[in-house]
GROMACS .gro file of C-alpha atoms in nm:
model
  112
    1MET     CA    1   5.277  -0.014  -2.561
    2LYS     CA    2   4.935  -0.100  -2.701
    3ASP     CA    3   4.615   0.045  -2.559
    4SER     CA    4   4.505  -0.294  -2.433
    5GLU     CA    5   4.828  -0.330  -2.234
    6LYS     CA    6   4.790   0.003  -2.050
    7ILE     CA    7   4.708  -0.017  -1.682
    8ASN     CA    8   4.491   0.245  -1.517
    9ILE     CA    9   4.601   0.337  -1.169
   10ILE     CA   10   4.354   0.510  -0.941
   11ILE     CA   11   4.503   0.704  -0.656
   12ASP     CA   12   4.281   0.780  -0.359
   13GLN     CA   13   4.275   1.149  -0.301
   14PRO     CA   14   4.063   1.329  -0.045
   15ILE     CA   15   3.761   1.496  -0.201
   16PRO     CA   16   3.654   1.832  -0.059
   17SER     CA   17   3.336   1.803   0.148
   18ASN     CA   18   3.143   2.054  -0.065
   19THR     CA   19   3.212   1.841  -0.376
   20LYS     CA   20   3.089   1.532  -0.192
   21LYS     CA   21   2.768   1.713  -0.099
   22GLU     CA   22   2.708   1.829  -0.455
   23LYS     CA   23   2.767   1.483  -0.601
   24GLY     CA   24   2.551   1.324  -0.332
   25MET     CA   25   2.267   1.570  -0.387
   26ALA     CA   26   2.286   1.522  -0.762
   27TYR     CA   27   2.276   1.143  -0.713
   28TYR     CA   28   1.968   1.159  -0.490
   29ALA     CA   29   1.796   1.409  -0.720
   30GLU     CA   30   1.848   1.168  -1.009
   31LEU     CA   31   1.708   0.880  -0.803
   32LEU     CA   32   1.400   1.084  -0.714
   33LYS     CA   33   1.346   1.192  -1.072
   34ASN     CA   34   1.369   0.831  -1.195
   35SER     CA   35   1.133   0.699  -0.928
   36LYS     CA   36   0.874   0.970  -1.006
   37SER     CA   37   0.883   0.895  -1.376
   38GLU     CA   38   0.835   0.520  -1.319
   39LYS     CA   39   0.539   0.545  -1.079
   40PRO     CA   40   0.309   0.839  -1.038
   41ASN     CA   41   0.254   0.889  -0.665
   42THR     CA   42  -0.099   0.980  -0.568
   43ALA     CA   43  -0.154   1.100  -0.214
   44GLY     CA   44  -0.327   0.848   0.009
   45ASP     CA   45  -0.343   0.581  -0.261
   46THR     CA   46  -0.138   0.295  -0.123
   47LYS     CA   47  -0.314   0.021  -0.306
   48SER     CA   48  -0.550   0.033  -0.598
   49VAL     CA   49  -0.850  -0.194  -0.550
   50ASP     CA   50  -1.066  -0.341  -0.824
   51LEU     CA   51  -1.421  -0.297  -0.692
   52ASN     CA   52  -1.559  -0.558  -0.934
   53LYS     CA   53  -1.337  -0.825  -0.778
   54LEU     CA   54  -1.444  -0.715  -0.429
   55LYS     CA   55  -1.811  -0.755  -0.524
   56GLU     CA   56  -1.741  -1.120  -0.609
   57LYS     CA   57  -1.556  -1.204  -0.287
   58LYS     CA   58  -1.748  -1.366  -0.002
   59LEU     CA   59  -1.515  -1.255   0.280
   60LEU     CA   60  -1.362  -0.910   0.290
   61SER     CA   61  -1.095  -0.758   0.508
   62VAL     CA   62  -1.189  -0.441   0.695
   63GLU     CA   63  -0.993  -0.235   0.441
   64GLU     CA   64  -1.166  -0.402   0.146
   65ALA     CA   65  -1.510  -0.354   0.303
   66SER     CA   66  -1.423   0.009   0.363
   67GLU     CA   67  -1.336   0.057  -0.005
   68LEU     CA   68  -1.639  -0.133  -0.133
   69PHE     CA   69  -1.905   0.025   0.087
   70GLY     CA   70  -1.752   0.370   0.135
   71ILE     CA   71  -1.747   0.345   0.514
   72GLY     CA   72  -1.442   0.427   0.724
   73ARG     CA   73  -1.230   0.142   0.859
   74ASN     CA   74  -1.270   0.259   1.218
   75LYS     CA   75  -1.650   0.270   1.184
   76ILE     CA   76  -1.655  -0.085   1.045
   77ARG     CA   77  -1.437  -0.200   1.334
   78THR     CA   78  -1.665  -0.022   1.584
   79ILE     CA   79  -1.987  -0.181   1.458
   80SER     CA   80  -1.825  -0.524   1.426
   81ASN     CA   81  -1.645  -0.540   1.763
   82ASP     CA   82  -1.897  -0.783   1.914
   83LYS     CA   83  -1.782  -1.147   1.894
   84ASP     CA   84  -2.143  -1.247   1.808
   85CYS     CA   85  -2.179  -1.000   1.523
   86PRO     CA   86  -2.373  -1.174   1.240
   87PHE     CA   87  -2.165  -1.038   0.953
   88VAL     CA   88  -1.818  -1.100   1.098
   89PHE     CA   89  -1.617  -1.419   1.067
   90TRP     CA   90  -1.336  -1.427   1.323
   91ILE     CA   91  -1.010  -1.602   1.238
   92GLY     CA   92  -0.826  -1.584   1.567
   93SER     CA   93  -0.810  -1.213   1.633
   94HIS     CA   94  -0.857  -1.123   1.265
   95ARG     CA   95  -1.200  -1.028   1.141
   96LYS     CA   96  -1.337  -1.092   0.797
   97ILE     CA   97  -1.656  -0.923   0.686
   98LYS     CA   98  -1.920  -1.147   0.523
   99ARG     CA   99  -2.010  -0.932   0.226
  100GLU     CA  100  -2.369  -1.048   0.173
  101GLU     CA  101  -2.463  -1.027   0.542
  102PHE     CA  102  -2.302  -0.685   0.570
  103GLU     CA  103  -2.504  -0.565   0.269
  104LYS     CA  104  -2.822  -0.689   0.440
  105PHE     CA  105  -2.719  -0.515   0.762
  106LEU     CA  106  -2.667  -0.187   0.579
  107SER     CA  107  -2.995  -0.214   0.389
  108ASP     CA  108  -3.179  -0.280   0.719
  109LEU     CA  109  -3.020   0.034   0.862
  110ASN     CA  110  -3.137   0.237   0.563
  111SER     CA  111  -3.495   0.110   0.593
  112ILE     CA  112  -3.524   0.231   0.954
   0.00000   0.00000   0.00000
């Protein structure tokens, strides 16, 4: 019989549970090692933001305004909660921060 004509038969045999654990742990360890080598994980950095692009945008999300101006998201939400706030543009229940008006607001605060 030629090698190409041979048939491989796999017989299911029970694998001891400790062998399953070892193979499973080795598999997950390999996955973790590969994922760490592909992307370095920095704590708290979910999204890298280009500040130059944010300076060009007219409307910012709360998160973008927080990154650009160095103010916490909760503080921005607190000072912009009023529906008549001059630097907030409401889209339904979503708020967008008008960058230029917010800069003026902050500079007025600093001059007090």
